[in-house]
Amino acid sequence: VGDKVMVLARSGLWQEVVNVPASQTFLMPEGMSFEEAAALLVNYITAYMILFDFGNLRPNQSVLIHMAAGGVGTAAIQLCKTVENVTIFGTASASKHEALKESGVAHPIDYRTMDYAEEVRKISPKGVDIVLDPLGGSDTSKAFNLLKPMGKLITYGVANLLTGQKKNLMAMAKTWWNQFSINALQLLHHNKAVCGYHLGYMDEEFELVGGVVAKLINLYSQGKIKPKIDSVWPFDQVADAMRQMQEKKNVGKVILVPEAPKEESKKEEN
């Protein structure tokens, strides 16, 4: 009672009171804010397991991170920086490139105006060792083709199915139709790996996830990782918070809090 904790839950966290099993709670380390705690678990567990458990990231390798300015993207960049001499390619809209360079992305690529696969090949003709794929559809095929021999593609989302503020069924159907598919025999000839990751289906893996969280808390305490907060919104501005993401303005996490921060409340009173 009274412990400050971070929690993992599949859904239902946009409310003032939440009930979760004790096994899905983790003590917050010293000096961590509640906003950072809200931004840590899902993104950093995902990025850590993708890069290290599936990706087996090692010194002198190269990684392509899509949506590099988002939650998992910023976590992955920070985790890549804990390994010596990793070259990071990151896709994001041009307005975010300076921030990405400052955070350690060697080669930011504007996916809106350039073919990112061509841009990667210009710099690294053989491709990259690891691709983190949250996009799905035809981008997964491009990712597979960009892998070096012994390269690893980890797919962990289908953002291409999200087609803006309104559902565009044709665009969704096209993405689904273009979804990458490969059989075991074909993999044999390519010397490449394809992995799928979904934290939501790790509900019962308490020891596995708990071990990752312990490593992340250790990295946080050493100052090697720090959740990047884009903006903080009270519940009654949830529509504006969603718009911030839909319009792709955020660099880092968009956080919801039950009520407006006290400083703002005081300003309004004045």
Coordinates of N, CA, C and O in Angstrom, one line a residue, residues 101-170:
K101 N 18.4 13.3 -35.2 CA 19.9 13.3 -35.3 C 20.5 13.5 -33.9 O 21.5 12.9 -33.5
E102 N 19.9 14.5 -33.1 CA 20.3 14.7 -31.8 C 20.3 13.5 -30.9 O 21.1 13.3 -30.0
S103 N 19.2 12.6 -31.2 CA 19.0 11.5 -30.3 C 19.9 10.3 -30.7 O 20.0 9.3 -30.0
G104 N 20.6 10.4 -31.9 CA 21.5 9.3 -32.3 C 21.2 8.6 -33.6 O 21.9 7.6 -33.9
V105 N 20.3 9.1 -34.3 CA 20.0 8.5 -35.7 C 21.0 9.1 -36.7 O 21.0 10.3 -36.9
A106 N 21.8 8.2 -37.2 CA 22.8 8.6 -38.2 C 22.2 9.1 -39.5 O 22.6 10.0 -40.1
H107 N 21.1 8.4 -39.9 CA 20.5 8.6 -41.2 C 19.0 8.7 -41.1 O 18.3 7.7 -41.3
P108 N 18.5 9.9 -40.8 CA 17.0 10.1 -40.9 C 16.5 10.1 -42.3 O 17.2 10.7 -43.2
I109 N 15.4 9.5 -42.6 CA 14.9 9.4 -44.0 C 13.4 9.9 -44.0 O 12.6 9.4 -43.2
D110 N 13.1 10.8 -44.9 CA 11.7 11.3 -45.0 C 11.0 10.3 -45.9 O 11.1 10.4 -47.1
Y111 N 10.2 9.5 -45.3 CA 9.4 8.4 -46.0 C 8.4 9.0 -46.9 O 7.9 8.4 -47.9
R112 N 8.0 10.3 -46.7 CA 6.9 10.9 -47.5 C 7.5 11.3 -48.9 O 6.7 11.4 -49.9
T113 N 8.7 11.7 -49.0 CA 9.3 12.3 -50.2 C 10.3 11.3 -50.9 O 10.7 11.6 -52.0
M114 N 10.7 10.3 -50.1 CA 11.8 9.4 -50.7 C 11.4 8.0 -50.5 O 10.6 7.6 -49.7
D115 N 12.0 7.1 -51.4 CA 11.9 5.7 -51.2 C 12.9 5.3 -50.1 O 14.1 5.3 -50.4
Y116 N 12.5 4.9 -48.9 CA 13.5 4.7 -47.9 C 14.4 3.5 -48.2 O 15.6 3.5 -47.8
A117 N 13.9 2.5 -48.9 CA 14.7 1.4 -49.3 C 15.9 1.8 -50.2 O 17.1 1.4 -49.9
E118 N 15.6 2.7 -51.1 CA 16.7 3.2 -52.0 C 17.7 4.0 -51.2 O 18.9 3.9 -51.4
E119 N 17.2 4.9 -50.3 CA 18.1 5.7 -49.4 C 19.0 4.8 -48.6 O 20.2 5.2 -48.4
V120 N 18.5 3.8 -48.0 CA 19.3 2.9 -47.2 C 20.4 2.3 -48.1 O 21.6 2.2 -47.7
R121 N 20.0 1.8 -49.3 CA 21.0 1.1 -50.2 C 22.1 2.1 -50.6 O 23.2 1.6 -50.9
K122 N 21.7 3.4 -50.8 CA 22.8 4.3 -51.2 C 23.9 4.4 -50.2 O 25.1 4.5 -50.5
I123 N 23.5 4.3 -48.9 CA 24.5 4.4 -47.8 C 25.1 3.0 -47.5 O 26.3 2.9 -47.2
S124 N 24.2 2.0 -47.5 CA 24.6 0.6 -47.2 C 24.1 -0.3 -48.2 O 23.0 -0.9 -48.1
P125 N 24.9 -0.5 -49.3 CA 24.5 -1.3 -50.5 C 24.0 -2.7 -50.1 O 23.0 -3.2 -50.7
K126 N 24.5 -3.3 -49.1 CA 24.1 -4.6 -48.7 C 22.8 -4.6 -47.9 O 22.2 -5.7 -47.7
G127 N 22.4 -3.5 -47.4 CA 21.2 -3.4 -46.6 C 21.6 -3.3 -45.1 O 22.6 -2.8 -44.7
V128 N 20.7 -3.8 -44.2 CA 20.9 -3.6 -42.8 C 20.7 -5.0 -42.1 O 20.2 -6.0 -42.7
D129 N 21.2 -5.0 -40.8 CA 21.1 -6.3 -40.1 C 19.7 -6.6 -39.4 O 19.3 -7.7 -39.3
I130 N 19.1 -5.5 -39.0 CA 17.8 -5.6 -38.3 C 16.8 -4.6 -38.8 O 17.2 -3.4 -39.0
V131 N 15.6 -5.0 -39.1 CA 14.5 -4.0 -39.4 C 13.4 -4.2 -38.4 O 12.9 -5.3 -38.2
L132 N 13.0 -3.1 -37.8 CA 11.8 -3.1 -36.9 C 10.6 -2.6 -37.7 O 10.6 -1.5 -38.2
D133 N 9.7 -3.5 -37.9 CA 8.5 -3.2 -38.8 C 7.2 -3.1 -38.0 O 6.6 -4.1 -37.7
P134 N 6.8 -1.8 -37.8 CA 5.4 -1.6 -37.2 C 4.4 -1.3 -38.3 O 3.2 -1.0 -38.0
L135 N 4.8 -1.4 -39.6 CA 3.9 -0.9 -40.6 C 3.0 -2.0 -41.3 O 1.8 -1.8 -41.5
G136 N 3.6 -3.2 -41.6 CA 2.8 -4.2 -42.3 C 2.7 -3.9 -43.8 O 3.3 -3.0 -44.3
G137 N 1.8 -4.7 -44.4 CA 1.5 -4.5 -45.8 C 2.8 -4.7 -46.6 O 3.7 -5.5 -46.3
S138 N 2.9 -3.9 -47.7 CA 4.0 -4.1 -48.6 C 5.3 -3.6 -48.0 O 6.4 -4.0 -48.5
D139 N 5.3 -2.8 -46.9 CA 6.5 -2.4 -46.2 C 7.2 -3.6 -45.6 O 8.5 -3.6 -45.5
T140 N 6.5 -4.6 -45.2 CA 7.2 -5.8 -44.7 C 8.0 -6.5 -45.7 O 9.1 -7.0 -45.5
S141 N 7.5 -6.6 -47.0 CA 8.3 -7.2 -48.1 C 9.5 -6.3 -48.3 O 10.6 -6.9 -48.5
K142 N 9.4 -5.0 -48.3 CA 10.5 -4.1 -48.5 C 11.6 -4.4 -47.4 O 12.8 -4.4 -47.7
A143 N 11.1 -4.5 -46.2 CA 12.0 -4.8 -45.1 C 12.8 -6.1 -45.3 O 14.0 -6.1 -45.1
F144 N 12.1 -7.1 -45.7 CA 12.7 -8.4 -45.9 C 13.8 -8.3 -46.9 O 14.9 -8.8 -46.8
N145 N 13.5 -7.6 -48.0 CA 14.5 -7.4 -49.1 C 15.7 -6.6 -48.7 O 16.7 -6.7 -49.3
L146 N 15.5 -5.7 -47.7 CA 16.6 -4.9 -47.2 C 17.6 -5.6 -46.3 O 18.6 -5.0 -45.9
L147 N 17.2 -6.8 -45.8 CA 18.1 -7.5 -44.9 C 19.3 -8.0 -45.5 O 19.3 -8.6 -46.6
K148 N 20.5 -7.9 -44.8 CA 21.7 -8.5 -45.1 C 21.5 -10.0 -44.9 O 20.6 -10.4 -44.1
P149 N 22.4 -10.9 -45.4 CA 22.4 -12.3 -45.0 C 22.5 -12.4 -43.5 O 23.3 -11.6 -42.9
M150 N 21.8 -13.3 -42.9 CA 21.7 -13.4 -41.4 C 20.9 -12.3 -40.8 O 21.0 -12.1 -39.5
G151 N 20.3 -11.5 -41.6 CA 19.5 -10.3 -41.1 C 18.2 -10.8 -40.4 O 17.7 -11.9 -40.7
K152 N 17.6 -9.9 -39.6 CA 16.4 -10.3 -38.9 C 15.3 -9.2 -39.1 O 15.6 -8.0 -38.9
L153 N 14.1 -9.6 -39.5 CA 13.0 -8.7 -39.6 C 12.0 -9.0 -38.5 O 11.6 -10.2 -38.3
I154 N 11.7 -8.0 -37.7 CA 10.8 -8.2 -36.6 C 9.6 -7.3 -36.8 O 9.6 -6.1 -36.8
T155 N 8.4 -8.0 -37.1 CA 7.2 -7.2 -37.3 C 6.4 -7.2 -36.0 O 6.2 -8.2 -35.3
Y156 N 5.9 -6.0 -35.7 CA 5.2 -5.9 -34.4 C 4.0 -5.0 -34.5 O 3.5 -4.5 -33.4
G157 N 3.5 -4.7 -35.7 CA 2.3 -3.9 -35.8 C 1.9 -3.8 -37.3 O 2.6 -4.2 -38.2
V158 N 0.7 -3.2 -37.5 CA 0.2 -3.0 -38.8 C -0.3 -1.6 -38.9 O -1.5 -1.4 -39.2
A159 N 0.6 -0.6 -38.7 CA 0.2 0.8 -38.7 C -0.4 1.2 -40.1 O -1.3 2.1 -40.1
N160 N -0.1 0.5 -41.1 CA -0.6 0.8 -42.5 C -2.1 0.6 -42.5 O -2.8 1.1 -43.4
L161 N -2.6 -0.2 -41.6 CA -4.1 -0.4 -41.6 C -4.8 0.8 -41.0 O -6.0 1.0 -41.3
L162 N -4.1 1.6 -40.3 CA -4.7 2.8 -39.7 C -4.6 3.9 -40.8 O -3.5 4.4 -41.1
T163 N -5.7 4.3 -41.4 CA -5.6 5.1 -42.6 C -6.1 6.5 -42.3 O -6.7 7.2 -43.2
G164 N -5.9 7.1 -41.1 CA -6.4 8.4 -40.8 C -7.5 8.5 -39.9 O -7.8 7.5 -39.2
Q165 N -8.2 9.6 -39.9 CA -9.3 9.8 -38.9 C -10.5 8.9 -39.2 O -11.3 8.6 -38.3
K166 N -10.8 8.6 -40.5 CA -11.9 7.8 -40.8 C -11.4 6.5 -41.5 O -10.4 6.5 -42.1
K167 N -12.2 5.5 -41.3 CA -11.7 4.2 -41.9 C -11.9 4.3 -43.4 O -12.9 4.6 -43.9
N168 N -10.8 3.9 -44.1 CA -10.8 3.8 -45.5 C -10.7 2.3 -45.8 O -9.6 1.7 -45.8
L169 N -11.8 1.7 -46.1 CA -11.9 0.2 -46.2 C -11.0 -0.3 -47.4 O -10.4 -1.3 -47.4
M170 N -11.0 0.5 -48.5 CA -10.2 0.1 -49.7 C -8.7 0.1 -49.3 O -8.0 -0.8 -49.7

